[in-house]
Short mmCIF file of N, CA, C and O in Angstrom, two decimals:
data_model
loop_
_atom_site.label_atom_id
_atom_site.label_comp_id
_atom_site.label_asym_id
_atom_site.label_seq_id
_atom_site.Cartn_x
_atom_site.Cartn_y
_atom_site.Cartn_z
N MET A 73 129.80 19.49 135.24
CA MET A 73 129.62 20.31 133.91
C MET A 73 130.82 20.46 133.46
O MET A 73 131.79 20.88 134.81
N GLU A 74 131.36 21.15 132.48
CA GLU A 74 132.48 21.59 131.98
C GLU A 74 132.43 22.54 130.92
O GLU A 74 131.72 22.08 130.22
N VAL A 75 133.65 23.49 131.05
CA VAL A 75 133.58 24.48 129.94
C VAL A 75 135.05 24.62 129.91
O VAL A 75 135.77 24.67 130.70
N LYS A 76 135.49 24.58 128.34
CA LYS A 76 136.75 24.81 128.00
C LYS A 76 136.52 25.98 126.97
O LYS A 76 136.04 26.03 126.04
N ALA A 77 137.80 26.87 126.90
CA ALA A 77 137.80 27.99 125.85
C ALA A 77 139.23 27.81 125.65
O ALA A 77 140.32 27.82 126.58
N PHE A 78 139.74 27.79 124.37
CA PHE A 78 141.19 27.97 124.13
C PHE A 78 140.93 28.68 122.83
O PHE A 78 140.57 28.77 121.96
N ASP A 79 142.59 28.66 122.44
CA ASP A 79 143.12 29.63 121.39
C ASP A 79 144.44 29.60 121.18
O ASP A 79 144.96 29.28 122.06
N GLU A 80 144.84 29.78 119.74
CA GLU A 80 146.22 29.69 119.67
C GLU A 80 147.01 30.97 120.06
O GLU A 80 146.50 31.98 119.84
N VAL A 81 148.10 30.23 120.34
CA VAL A 81 149.17 31.53 120.74
C VAL A 81 150.40 31.32 120.20
O VAL A 81 150.55 30.49 119.61
N GLU A 82 151.17 32.64 119.97
CA GLU A 82 152.42 32.24 119.19
C GLU A 82 153.43 32.28 120.61
O GLU A 82 153.72 32.76 121.89
N VAL A 83 154.31 30.95 120.35
CA VAL A 83 155.42 30.43 121.31
C VAL A 83 156.53 30.41 120.34
O VAL A 83 156.38 29.59 119.75
N GLN A 84 157.58 31.31 120.79
CA GLN A 84 158.80 30.95 120.13
C GLN A 84 159.26 29.97 120.08
O GLN A 84 159.38 29.04 121.02
N GLY A 85 159.72 29.46 118.97
CA GLY A 85 160.45 27.80 118.79
C GLY A 85 159.50 26.69 118.69
O GLY A 85 159.75 25.63 118.47
N ALA A 86 157.75 27.09 118.69
CA ALA A 86 157.10 26.25 118.78
C ALA A 86 156.27 26.44 117.23
O ALA A 86 155.82 27.50 116.95
N LYS A 87 156.12 25.04 116.59
CA LYS A 87 154.80 25.26 115.57
C LYS A 87 153.42 25.64 115.84
O LYS A 87 153.03 26.38 115.06
N GLU A 88 153.18 25.37 116.65
CA GLU A 88 151.49 25.55 117.42
C GLU A 88 151.93 25.63 118.70
O GLU A 88 152.17 24.77 119.36
N ALA A 89 150.89 26.40 119.31
CA ALA A 89 150.58 26.39 120.68
C ALA A 89 149.29 26.90 120.97
O ALA A 89 148.62 27.92 120.43
N PHE A 90 148.63 26.45 122.01
CA PHE A 90 147.45 26.77 122.59
C PHE A 90 147.58 26.97 123.81
O PHE A 90 148.02 26.29 124.85
N LYS A 91 146.59 27.94 124.25
CA LYS A 91 146.19 28.79 125.51
C LYS A 91 145.20 28.22 126.30
O LYS A 91 143.91 28.27 125.34
N SER A 92 144.60 27.69 127.43
CA SER A 92 143.35 27.08 127.36
C SER A 92 143.08 27.60 129.13
O SER A 92 143.69 27.91 129.59
N VAL A 93 141.32 27.58 129.10
CA VAL A 93 141.10 27.92 130.32
C VAL A 93 139.93 26.85 130.35
O VAL A 93 139.36 26.77 129.47
N GLU A 94 139.90 26.21 131.80
CA GLU A 94 138.96 25.20 131.95
C GLU A 94 138.06 25.22 133.37
O GLU A 94 139.11 25.73 134.52
N LEU A 95 137.07 25.21 133.06
CA LEU A 95 136.44 25.30 134.52
C LEU A 95 135.25 24.15 134.52
O LEU A 95 134.46 23.79 133.76
N MET A 96 135.33 23.33 135.77
CA MET A 96 134.48 22.27 135.48
C MET A 96 133.50 22.34 137.03
O MET A 96 134.26 22.97 138.10
N SER A 97 132.36 22.07 137.18
CA SER A 97 131.77 22.20 138.64
C SER A 97 130.67 20.94 138.75
O SER A 97 130.51 20.44 137.56
N VAL A 98 130.43 20.43 139.85
CA VAL A 98 129.49 19.24 140.14
C VAL A 98 128.13 19.68 140.83
O VAL A 98 128.60 20.86 141.51
N HIS A 99 127.15 19.64 140.40
CA HIS A 99 125.81 19.94 140.93
C HIS A 99 125.31 18.75 141.20
O HIS A 99 124.68 17.71 140.30
N LYS A 100 124.27 18.68 142.23
CA LYS A 100 123.34 17.44 142.79
C LYS A 100 122.23 17.95 142.49
O LYS A 100 121.79 19.02 142.83
N LEU A 101 121.96 17.20 141.42
CA LEU A 101 120.36 17.88 140.88
C LEU A 101 119.20 16.95 141.25
O LEU A 101 119.23 16.02 141.23
N SER A 102 118.14 17.62 141.28
CA SER A 102 116.69 16.41 141.41
C SER A 102 116.64 16.08 140.29
O SER A 102 116.74 16.47 139.39
N LYS A 103 115.65 14.85 140.10
CA LYS A 103 115.12 14.35 139.07
C LYS A 103 114.37 14.97 138.49
O LYS A 103 114.18 15.12 137.17
N ASP A 104 113.70 16.25 138.93
CA ASP A 104 112.76 16.91 138.00
C ASP A 104 113.47 18.04 137.59
O ASP A 104 113.00 19.17 136.63
N THR A 105 114.86 18.22 137.36
CA THR A 105 115.76 19.41 136.78
C THR A 105 115.42 19.15 135.20
O THR A 105 115.27 18.11 134.82
N THR A 106 114.92 20.56 134.73
CA THR A 106 114.88 20.41 133.31
C THR A 106 116.01 20.89 132.57
O THR A 106 117.10 20.94 132.88
N ILE A 107 115.74 20.40 131.04
CA ILE A 107 116.78 20.79 130.02
C ILE A 107 117.32 22.14 130.44
O ILE A 107 118.41 22.69 130.37
N ARG A 108 116.38 22.97 130.52
CA ARG A 108 116.37 24.89 130.71
C ARG A 108 117.13 24.72 131.63
O ARG A 108 118.12 25.72 131.68
N GLU A 109 117.08 24.30 132.98
CA GLU A 109 117.62 24.54 133.79
C GLU A 109 119.15 23.93 133.90
O GLU A 109 120.23 24.61 134.28
N LEU A 110 119.36 23.11 132.94
CA LEU A 110 120.96 22.63 132.35
C LEU A 110 121.71 23.67 131.82
O LEU A 110 122.43 24.20 132.19
N GLU A 111 120.70 23.99 130.83
CA GLU A 111 121.17 25.17 130.07
C GLU A 111 121.41 26.63 130.85
O GLU A 111 122.50 26.99 130.40
N THR A 112 120.80 26.72 131.34
CA THR A 112 120.87 27.97 132.46
C THR A 112 122.38 27.71 133.20
O THR A 112 123.11 28.63 133.13
N LEU A 113 122.36 26.64 133.91
CA LEU A 113 123.88 26.65 134.53
C LEU A 113 124.94 26.49 133.69
O LEU A 113 126.17 26.69 133.86
N LEU A 114 124.76 25.99 132.21
CA LEU A 114 125.87 25.66 131.67
C LEU A 114 126.31 27.22 131.30
O LEU A 114 127.55 27.50 130.96
N SER A 115 125.28 28.21 130.97
CA SER A 115 125.70 29.29 130.28
C SER A 115 126.31 30.17 131.37
O SER A 115 127.16 31.14 131.28
N LYS A 116 125.97 29.97 132.86
CA LYS A 116 126.61 30.93 133.78
C LYS A 116 128.11 30.18 133.60
O LYS A 116 129.17 31.30 133.70
N LEU A 117 128.39 28.81 133.71
CA LEU A 117 129.56 28.55 133.32
C LEU A 117 130.60 29.14 132.40
O LEU A 117 131.68 29.68 132.17
N PHE A 118 130.09 28.97 131.05
CA PHE A 118 130.28 29.97 129.85
C PHE A 118 130.70 31.67 130.10
O PHE A 118 131.94 32.05 130.05
N GLU A 119 130.11 32.18 131.07
CA GLU A 119 130.02 33.42 131.22
C GLU A 119 131.11 33.78 132.19
O GLU A 119 132.01 34.40 132.01
N GLU A 120 131.47 32.72 132.96
CA GLU A 120 132.62 32.66 133.95
C GLU A 120 134.10 32.36 133.55
O GLU A 120 134.70 33.33 133.56
N VAL A 121 133.85 31.84 132.25
CA VAL A 121 135.01 31.64 131.41
C VAL A 121 135.75 32.36 130.87
O VAL A 121 136.60 33.06 130.59
N GLU A 122 134.38 33.21 130.04
CA GLU A 122 134.41 34.04 129.23
C GLU A 122 135.08 35.61 129.83
O GLU A 122 136.16 36.31 129.03
N ASN A 123 134.42 35.81 130.92
CA ASN A 123 135.03 37.08 131.98
C ASN A 123 136.89 36.52 131.84
O ASN A 123 137.26 37.52 131.85
N GLU A 124 137.18 35.51 132.11
CA GLU A 124 138.58 35.22 132.45
C GLU A 124 139.14 35.22 131.16
O GLU A 124 140.65 35.50 131.00
N TYR A 125 138.78 35.04 130.11
CA TYR A 125 139.58 34.66 128.91
C TYR A 125 139.15 34.98 127.60
O TYR A 125 137.81 34.75 126.82
N LYS A 126 139.26 36.56 127.05
CA LYS A 126 138.47 37.07 126.35
C LYS A 126 138.56 36.81 124.78
O LYS A 126 139.64 36.04 124.64
N ASN A 127 137.54 36.72 124.17
CA ASN A 127 137.58 36.37 122.67
C ASN A 127 138.27 35.06 122.58
O ASN A 127 139.27 34.93 122.04
N PRO A 128 137.56 34.14 122.99
CA PRO A 128 138.50 32.54 122.69
C PRO A 128 138.35 32.26 121.31
O PRO A 128 137.01 32.30 120.88
N GLU A 129 139.29 31.23 120.87
CA GLU A 129 138.96 30.83 119.28
C GLU A 129 137.96 29.88 119.19
O GLU A 129 136.63 30.22 118.73
N GLN A 130 137.78 29.04 120.44
CA GLN A 130 136.76 28.05 120.50
C GLN A 130 136.48 27.86 121.81
O GLN A 130 137.24 28.08 122.78
N CYS A 131 135.03 27.84 122.18
CA CYS A 131 134.73 27.67 123.93
C CYS A 131 133.37 26.54 123.35
O CYS A 131 132.64 26.50 122.65
N VAL A 132 133.83 25.53 124.40
CA VAL A 132 132.87 24.08 124.35
C VAL A 132 132.46 24.07 125.74
O VAL A 132 133.21 24.12 126.57
N GLY A 133 131.25 23.42 125.72
CA GLY A 133 130.68 22.99 127.02
C GLY A 133 130.43 21.48 126.81
O GLY A 133 129.79 21.09 125.75
N GLU A 134 130.19 20.87 128.10
CA GLU A 134 129.97 19.41 128.03
C GLU A 134 129.18 19.16 129.48
O GLU A 134 129.48 19.66 130.57
N ILE A 135 128.19 18.30 129.37
CA ILE A 135 127.02 17.92 130.55
C ILE A 135 127.19 16.74 130.50
O ILE A 135 126.71 16.08 129.74
N THR A 136 127.73 15.99 131.95
CA THR A 136 127.68 14.55 131.95
C THR A 136 126.81 14.40 132.99
O THR A 136 126.92 14.72 134.40
N ILE A 137 126.13 13.34 132.67
CA ILE A 137 125.21 13.40 133.86
C ILE A 137 125.51 11.54 134.34
O ILE A 137 125.42 10.68 133.59
N ARG A 138 125.38 11.47 135.64
CA ARG A 138 125.94 10.28 136.15
C ARG A 138 124.40 9.90 137.20
O ARG A 138 124.25 10.86 137.97
N ALA A 139 124.44 8.49 137.07
CA ALA A 139 123.13 8.25 138.10
C ALA A 139 123.74 7.00 139.33
O ALA A 139 124.15 6.13 138.54
N LYS A 140 123.47 6.88 140.20
CA LYS A 140 124.00 5.76 141.32
C LYS A 140 122.66 5.24 141.63
O LYS A 140 121.84 5.80 141.95
N LYS A 141 122.47 3.91 141.57
CA LYS A 141 121.52 3.43 141.98
C LYS A 141 121.32 2.93 143.54
O LYS A 141 122.72 2.50 144.10
N ARG A 142 120.61 3.39 144.04
CA ARG A 142 120.49 2.95 145.43
C ARG A 142 119.60 1.59 146.09
O ARG A 142 118.71 1.47 144.98
N LYS A 143 120.37 0.89 146.74
CA LYS A 143 119.28 -0.07 147.40
C LYS A 143 118.64 0.64 148.75
O LYS A 143 118.87 1.08 149.07
N TRP A 144 117.47 0.04 148.45
CA TRP A 144 116.07 0.73 149.29
C TRP A 144 116.47 -0.19 150.56
O TRP A 144 115.93 -0.65 151.04
#
């Protein structure tokens, strides 16, 4: 899971500049994990980023699910 927040800032001599905060976390989830549980985990990450970076212009979240095939 990844959450990014960014906003435009003024930097002398630059036409455009952006400040960002990024938080990534890895969770080992069971096959029974629901979409609601994923939303809850993502919401917690949003809260953590927003506590560090007040009023970002944009805050985006991404959930990537990876599966590994096991040989039995």
